[in-house]
Amino acid sequence: MLNQILSQQIIIDNILLIIGFIIFLVLLYAGIISIIEKEFRAARVSNILATILFIPFLMIYLYDFQLKGILSIILLSIVIISILILFLPFRPKVKGDFQKPIKNHDERDTIFSRNELIPETEKFKSYYSDKSEIKDLDNKFREKPGLLSAESTMYDHFSFASAHANLDVIEALKPIVNGSVDEKKVEIEASKISNYIKTWCKSLGAHSIGITELKDYHLYSHKGRKELYGKEIKNKHKYAIAITIEMDNDMMLTAPKGPVVMESTQQYLNIGTIALQVAHFIRKLGYASRAHIDGNYELICPLVARDAGSGEIGRMGLLMTPKLGPRVRIAVITTDIPLEINKVKDFSSAIDFCGICKKCADVCPSRSISINDRDSIDGILRWKIDAESCFTYWCTSGTDCGRCIAVCPYSHPNNTLHNFIRWGIKNSYIFRRFALYMDNLFYGKKPESRNLPSWIDFQ
Ligand code: SF4
Ligand code: SF4
């Protein structure tokens, strides 16, 4: 009998040692990945946890003491219950579905369009004639130095000049968003050409590609930028292809400093170029198409990307992709070529996670992100963003800020460690709460902004 109890204890001791060793290795691996990612706080926490958590498992294995049997059973039970609670699929339905917008937005009402209005001009007077409240708000950003201004608080000569260069190249590309369609129409199978476009976009550097039917509510009612101001939008294309591209994590972690605006404009240019290539390619096959790139949109890209299965609209009002969160830029191609539309996978876990997280709202320097629940705004259930105060901060810092993107737990790099956490967040309601606590522990509730990389800050 005694022998039987002893042999059972030895088995339990060995199982516990193996479990403890696995926990130790996982945390050590997390520490190494954190060092590679230059997340030194996360590396320290990983190493401390690896040591502390391994101690009880090792003690039970090495020493004989009173109550050892009971403590072993308690430790084993804690491990088993934790695994069950955290990893068993438990996904209560997220309250409130996304609805369709009840009206087409007018691009002239966007903050970027309003920023282009020149005081005292007829256009300016006409726009604000019945909007005195908005005019007062907009005058606040007009009093600031402005985006990419040398007087702005985050001014940095090289990153700002690079962003200027990127924007000038994007501007030069605008005339080719549209073009003539080849007369000879090539007969095409929807599934094959969809696969061709997706594979090609990936090889060109796109992160994700989704296809949806172009819906009326995707479109702006009127153009609001530059020479096309006020032009009614009449896009009758049948399909929309939404493509996303990654923004570099190291650059984004400097937010709201110069590298952010350098990186975001760079990726607007890169994704814009891919969209232009694909749109031109489709016209060469004899089908109409148009690229929608930075500053020259006929539609609201995040709405299209959401319907194309590329992600969800999160608390900060941006598209949240499953593997990079909001750390992407988007471009869209609308077209008549026959395409196979994407099945939209459920990503309501992101909505639930945003409901508890609020990290973006906590760090926002202008308090532009709501800390409350979603509201129904123009028919869509979403979080309200204060575009005016956000843009006023941009005009103060001179960059497009991006603090919210940088601290979002979904923005961590696309690697095995973070994808495992993302899987857990998607899989389990309880794991989401645990993951948020761990994100705060590893990276801080309000992570610090990083310094400029030395290759940019070399003066
Ligand atoms: S920081 Fe948190 S609340 Fe904000 S978008 Fe990301 S997950 Fe949602
Ligand atoms: S970009 Fe900056 S100012 Fe704007 S919402 Fe995000 S954190 Fe706030």
Short mmCIF file of N, CA, C and O in Angstrom, two decimals, residues 277-355:
data_model
loop_
_atom_site.label_atom_id
_atom_site.label_comp_id
_atom_site.label_asym_id
_atom_site.label_seq_id
_atom_site.Cartn_x
_atom_site.Cartn_y
_atom_site.Cartn_z
N GLN A 277 -1.42 49.08 -59.74
CA GLN A 277 -0.99 47.98 -60.62
C GLN A 277 -2.16 47.05 -60.93
O GLN A 277 -2.39 46.69 -62.08
N VAL A 278 -2.89 46.67 -59.88
CA VAL A 278 -3.99 45.71 -60.06
C VAL A 278 -5.11 46.34 -60.91
O VAL A 278 -5.65 45.69 -61.82
N ALA A 279 -5.44 47.60 -60.63
CA ALA A 279 -6.51 48.25 -61.39
C ALA A 279 -6.12 48.34 -62.87
O ALA A 279 -6.94 48.09 -63.76
N HIS A 280 -4.84 48.68 -63.12
CA HIS A 280 -4.37 48.79 -64.51
C HIS A 280 -4.40 47.42 -65.19
O HIS A 280 -4.82 47.29 -66.34
N PHE A 281 -3.99 46.42 -64.47
CA PHE A 281 -3.98 45.03 -64.98
C PHE A 281 -5.41 44.61 -65.38
O PHE A 281 -5.62 44.02 -66.45
N ILE A 282 -6.38 44.94 -64.54
CA ILE A 282 -7.76 44.55 -64.83
C ILE A 282 -8.26 45.26 -66.10
O ILE A 282 -8.93 44.66 -66.94
N ARG A 283 -7.90 46.52 -66.24
CA ARG A 283 -8.32 47.26 -67.46
C ARG A 283 -7.68 46.65 -68.69
O ARG A 283 -8.27 46.63 -69.76
N LYS A 284 -6.47 46.12 -68.54
CA LYS A 284 -5.78 45.45 -69.68
C LYS A 284 -6.54 44.19 -70.08
O LYS A 284 -6.40 43.70 -71.21
N LEU A 285 -7.29 43.61 -69.17
CA LEU A 285 -8.07 42.41 -69.49
C LEU A 285 -9.44 42.77 -70.08
O LEU A 285 -10.25 41.90 -70.37
N GLY A 286 -9.72 44.06 -70.17
CA GLY A 286 -10.96 44.50 -70.81
C GLY A 286 -12.11 44.79 -69.85
O GLY A 286 -13.28 44.82 -70.27
N TYR A 287 -11.79 45.02 -68.57
CA TYR A 287 -12.84 45.30 -67.58
C TYR A 287 -12.55 46.63 -66.87
O TYR A 287 -11.38 46.96 -66.61
N ALA A 288 -13.63 47.35 -66.55
CA ALA A 288 -13.46 48.64 -65.87
C ALA A 288 -12.91 48.43 -64.46
O ALA A 288 -13.24 47.43 -63.81
N SER A 289 -12.08 49.36 -64.01
CA SER A 289 -11.60 49.30 -62.62
C SER A 289 -11.04 50.66 -62.23
O SER A 289 -10.62 51.44 -63.07
N ARG A 290 -11.05 50.90 -60.92
CA ARG A 290 -10.50 52.15 -60.38
C ARG A 290 -9.80 51.85 -59.07
O ARG A 290 -10.29 51.08 -58.25
N ALA A 291 -8.63 52.49 -58.89
CA ALA A 291 -7.91 52.33 -57.62
C ALA A 291 -8.31 53.48 -56.69
O ALA A 291 -8.45 54.61 -57.13
N HIS A 292 -8.50 53.16 -55.44
CA HIS A 292 -8.84 54.18 -54.43
C HIS A 292 -7.66 54.25 -53.47
O HIS A 292 -7.47 53.34 -52.65
N ILE A 293 -6.88 55.33 -53.63
CA ILE A 293 -5.63 55.44 -52.86
C ILE A 293 -5.64 56.72 -52.04
O ILE A 293 -6.53 57.56 -52.22
N ASP A 294 -4.67 56.87 -51.18
CA ASP A 294 -4.65 57.99 -50.23
C ASP A 294 -4.96 59.33 -50.90
O ASP A 294 -4.32 59.72 -51.88
N GLY A 295 -5.95 60.02 -50.38
CA GLY A 295 -6.30 61.35 -50.88
C GLY A 295 -7.15 61.32 -52.13
O GLY A 295 -7.51 62.37 -52.66
N ASN A 296 -7.46 60.14 -52.64
CA ASN A 296 -8.26 60.05 -53.86
C ASN A 296 -9.23 58.87 -53.77
O ASN A 296 -9.14 57.91 -54.53
N TYR A 297 -10.10 58.97 -52.80
CA TYR A 297 -11.06 57.88 -52.57
C TYR A 297 -12.45 58.28 -53.08
O TYR A 297 -12.82 59.45 -53.06
N GLU A 298 -13.20 57.25 -53.48
CA GLU A 298 -14.64 57.45 -53.71
C GLU A 298 -15.43 56.72 -52.64
O GLU A 298 -16.65 56.71 -52.68
N LEU A 299 -14.73 56.07 -51.75
CA LEU A 299 -15.41 55.21 -50.76
C LEU A 299 -14.67 55.21 -49.44
O LEU A 299 -13.57 55.74 -49.33
N ILE A 300 -15.30 54.59 -48.45
CA ILE A 300 -14.71 54.53 -47.10
C ILE A 300 -14.00 53.18 -46.96
O ILE A 300 -14.65 52.13 -46.82
N CYS A 301 -12.68 53.21 -47.03
CA CYS A 301 -11.91 51.95 -47.09
C CYS A 301 -12.18 50.99 -45.92
O CYS A 301 -12.38 49.79 -46.16
N PRO A 302 -12.20 51.45 -44.66
CA PRO A 302 -12.42 50.47 -43.57
C PRO A 302 -13.76 49.74 -43.68
O PRO A 302 -13.85 48.55 -43.35
N LEU A 303 -14.80 50.44 -44.18
CA LEU A 303 -16.11 49.78 -44.33
C LEU A 303 -16.03 48.67 -45.38
O LEU A 303 -16.56 47.58 -45.20
N VAL A 304 -15.34 48.98 -46.50
CA VAL A 304 -15.21 47.98 -47.56
C VAL A 304 -14.39 46.80 -47.04
O VAL A 304 -14.77 45.64 -47.22
N ALA A 305 -13.27 47.12 -46.36
CA ALA A 305 -12.39 46.05 -45.89
C ALA A 305 -13.11 45.15 -44.88
O ALA A 305 -12.92 43.94 -44.86
N ARG A 306 -13.97 45.76 -44.07
CA ARG A 306 -14.73 44.97 -43.10
C ARG A 306 -15.66 43.99 -43.82
O ARG A 306 -15.70 42.81 -43.49
N ASP A 307 -16.38 44.50 -44.82
CA ASP A 307 -17.30 43.64 -45.55
C ASP A 307 -16.57 42.59 -46.40
O ASP A 307 -17.15 41.59 -46.80
N ALA A 308 -15.30 42.89 -46.69
CA ALA A 308 -14.50 41.93 -47.47
C ALA A 308 -13.84 40.89 -46.57
O ALA A 308 -13.06 40.06 -47.03
N GLY A 309 -14.14 40.94 -45.28
CA GLY A 309 -13.63 39.92 -44.35
C GLY A 309 -12.23 40.19 -43.85
O GLY A 309 -11.57 39.30 -43.31
N SER A 310 -11.76 41.45 -43.99
CA SER A 310 -10.37 41.73 -43.56
C SER A 310 -10.27 42.08 -42.08
O SER A 310 -9.16 42.20 -41.56
N GLY A 311 -11.38 42.30 -41.40
CA GLY A 311 -11.32 42.62 -39.97
C GLY A 311 -12.58 43.27 -39.46
O GLY A 311 -13.64 43.16 -40.10
N GLU A 312 -12.45 43.93 -38.32
CA GLU A 312 -13.58 44.62 -37.67
C GLU A 312 -13.21 46.06 -37.40
O GLU A 312 -12.03 46.41 -37.41
N ILE A 313 -14.19 46.89 -37.16
CA ILE A 313 -13.91 48.29 -36.80
C ILE A 313 -13.84 48.37 -35.27
O ILE A 313 -14.83 48.09 -34.59
N GLY A 314 -12.68 48.73 -34.77
CA GLY A 314 -12.46 48.72 -33.33
C GLY A 314 -12.77 50.04 -32.65
O GLY A 314 -13.29 50.97 -33.27
N ARG A 315 -12.40 50.11 -31.37
CA ARG A 315 -12.71 51.29 -30.55
C ARG A 315 -12.12 52.56 -31.14
O ARG A 315 -12.71 53.62 -31.07
N MET A 316 -10.94 52.47 -31.74
CA MET A 316 -10.31 53.69 -32.28
C MET A 316 -10.84 54.07 -33.66
O MET A 316 -10.35 55.02 -34.28
N GLY A 317 -11.84 53.32 -34.14
CA GLY A 317 -12.49 53.66 -35.41
C GLY A 317 -11.73 53.18 -36.63
O GLY A 317 -12.09 53.53 -37.76
N LEU A 318 -10.67 52.40 -36.43
CA LEU A 318 -9.89 51.90 -37.56
C LEU A 318 -10.19 50.43 -37.78
O LEU A 318 -10.73 49.75 -36.91
N LEU A 319 -9.79 49.94 -38.96
CA LEU A 319 -9.93 48.50 -39.22
C LEU A 319 -8.96 47.74 -38.33
O LEU A 319 -7.78 48.07 -38.26
N MET A 320 -9.48 46.73 -37.63
CA MET A 320 -8.63 45.86 -36.81
C MET A 320 -8.50 44.54 -37.55
O MET A 320 -9.49 43.81 -37.68
N THR A 321 -7.31 44.25 -38.04
CA THR A 321 -7.10 42.97 -38.74
C THR A 321 -6.76 41.90 -37.70
O THR A 321 -6.19 42.22 -36.64
N PRO A 322 -7.07 40.62 -37.99
CA PRO A 322 -6.82 39.59 -36.97
C PRO A 322 -5.35 39.44 -36.57
O PRO A 322 -5.06 39.11 -35.44
N LYS A 323 -4.41 39.68 -37.50
CA LYS A 323 -3.01 39.41 -37.16
C LYS A 323 -2.15 40.65 -36.92
O LYS A 323 -1.05 40.53 -36.38
N LEU A 324 -2.61 41.82 -37.33
CA LEU A 324 -1.82 43.04 -37.11
C LEU A 324 -2.63 44.13 -36.45
O LEU A 324 -2.15 45.25 -36.28
N GLY A 325 -3.89 43.81 -36.11
CA GLY A 325 -4.75 44.84 -35.52
C GLY A 325 -4.86 46.04 -36.45
O GLY A 325 -4.99 45.90 -37.67
N PRO A 326 -4.75 47.26 -35.86
CA PRO A 326 -4.89 48.46 -36.68
C PRO A 326 -3.58 48.89 -37.37
O PRO A 326 -3.56 49.93 -38.03
N ARG A 327 -2.52 48.10 -37.21
CA ARG A 327 -1.20 48.52 -37.73
C ARG A 327 -1.08 48.21 -39.22
O ARG A 327 -0.16 47.55 -39.68
N VAL A 328 -2.07 48.68 -39.99
CA VAL A 328 -2.09 48.47 -41.45
C VAL A 328 -2.57 49.75 -42.14
O VAL A 328 -3.19 50.60 -41.52
N ARG A 329 -2.30 49.83 -43.41
CA ARG A 329 -2.92 50.84 -44.27
C ARG A 329 -3.75 50.07 -45.31
O ARG A 329 -3.47 48.90 -45.61
N ILE A 330 -4.76 50.76 -45.84
CA ILE A 330 -5.70 50.07 -46.75
C ILE A 330 -5.78 50.82 -48.07
O ILE A 330 -5.72 52.05 -48.10
N ALA A 331 -5.95 50.07 -49.15
CA ALA A 331 -6.36 50.65 -50.44
C ALA A 331 -7.44 49.74 -51.01
O ALA A 331 -7.56 48.57 -50.61
N VAL A 332 -8.21 50.26 -51.94
CA VAL A 332 -9.31 49.47 -52.51
C VAL A 332 -9.28 49.61 -54.03
O VAL A 332 -8.90 50.66 -54.56
N ILE A 333 -9.69 48.54 -54.69
CA ILE A 333 -9.89 48.61 -56.14
C ILE A 333 -11.35 48.25 -56.39
O ILE A 333 -11.83 47.23 -55.87
N THR A 334 -12.06 49.09 -57.13
CA THR A 334 -13.43 48.70 -57.51
C THR A 334 -13.38 48.30 -58.99
O THR A 334 -12.61 48.86 -59.77
N THR A 335 -14.20 47.33 -59.33
CA THR A 335 -14.09 46.77 -60.68
C THR A 335 -15.35 45.99 -61.09
O THR A 335 -16.17 45.63 -60.25
N ASP A 336 -15.39 45.70 -62.40
CA ASP A 336 -16.48 44.88 -62.94
C ASP A 336 -16.01 43.49 -63.35
O ASP A 336 -16.80 42.70 -63.87
N ILE A 337 -14.75 43.22 -63.16
CA ILE A 337 -14.26 41.89 -63.55
C ILE A 337 -14.95 40.85 -62.65
O ILE A 337 -15.16 41.11 -61.46
N PRO A 338 -15.35 39.68 -63.20
CA PRO A 338 -16.02 38.68 -62.32
C PRO A 338 -15.07 38.20 -61.22
O PRO A 338 -13.94 37.84 -61.51
N LEU A 339 -15.54 38.25 -60.01
CA LEU A 339 -14.69 37.86 -58.87
C LEU A 339 -15.45 36.97 -57.91
O LEU A 339 -16.69 36.97 -57.91
N GLU A 340 -14.72 36.25 -57.10
CA GLU A 340 -15.33 35.38 -56.08
C GLU A 340 -15.24 36.11 -54.75
O GLU A 340 -14.13 36.44 -54.31
N ILE A 341 -16.39 36.39 -54.14
CA ILE A 341 -16.34 37.19 -52.91
C ILE A 341 -15.94 36.32 -51.70
O ILE A 341 -16.18 35.12 -51.69
N ASN A 342 -15.33 36.98 -50.71
CA ASN A 342 -14.85 36.28 -49.51
C ASN A 342 -15.97 35.96 -48.55
O ASN A 342 -16.86 36.78 -48.36
N LYS A 343 -15.89 34.80 -47.94
CA LYS A 343 -16.80 34.51 -46.82
C LYS A 343 -16.26 35.29 -45.62
O LYS A 343 -15.07 35.22 -45.32
N VAL A 344 -17.13 36.04 -44.96
CA VAL A 344 -16.67 36.85 -43.82
C VAL A 344 -16.65 36.00 -42.56
O VAL A 344 -17.66 35.43 -42.16
N LYS A 345 -15.44 35.87 -41.98
CA LYS A 345 -15.31 35.08 -40.75
C LYS A 345 -15.69 35.94 -39.55
O LYS A 345 -15.46 37.15 -39.55
N ASP A 346 -16.25 35.30 -38.53
CA ASP A 346 -16.65 36.03 -37.33
C ASP A 346 -15.41 36.57 -36.61
O ASP A 346 -14.50 35.82 -36.30
N PHE A 347 -15.39 37.88 -36.40
CA PHE A 347 -14.27 38.50 -35.66
C PHE A 347 -14.83 39.39 -34.55
O PHE A 347 -14.25 40.40 -34.19
N SER A 348 -16.00 38.96 -34.04
CA SER A 348 -16.64 39.75 -32.99
C SER A 348 -15.84 39.70 -31.68
O SER A 348 -16.06 40.51 -30.78
N SER A 349 -14.88 38.75 -31.60
CA SER A 349 -14.02 38.70 -30.41
C SER A 349 -13.26 40.02 -30.26
O SER A 349 -12.99 40.46 -29.13
N ALA A 350 -12.93 40.66 -31.39
CA ALA A 350 -12.22 41.95 -31.33
C ALA A 350 -13.11 43.03 -30.71
O ALA A 350 -12.64 43.87 -29.95
N ILE A 351 -14.40 42.96 -31.03
CA ILE A 351 -15.34 43.94 -30.47
C ILE A 351 -15.43 43.73 -28.95
O ILE A 351 -15.40 44.68 -28.17
N ASP A 352 -15.50 42.45 -28.55
CA ASP A 352 -15.58 42.16 -27.11
C ASP A 352 -14.30 42.61 -26.41
O ASP A 352 -14.34 43.19 -25.32
N PHE A 353 -13.15 42.35 -27.07
CA PHE A 353 -11.87 42.74 -26.47
C PHE A 353 -11.78 44.26 -26.33
O PHE A 353 -11.35 44.78 -25.30
N CYS A 354 -12.19 44.97 -27.39
CA CYS A 354 -12.19 46.45 -27.33
C CYS A 354 -13.09 46.93 -26.19
O CYS A 354 -12.81 47.96 -25.57
N GLY A 355 -14.16 46.19 -25.94
CA GLY A 355 -15.09 46.57 -24.88
C GLY A 355 -14.43 46.62 -23.51
O GLY A 355 -14.78 47.44 -22.67
#
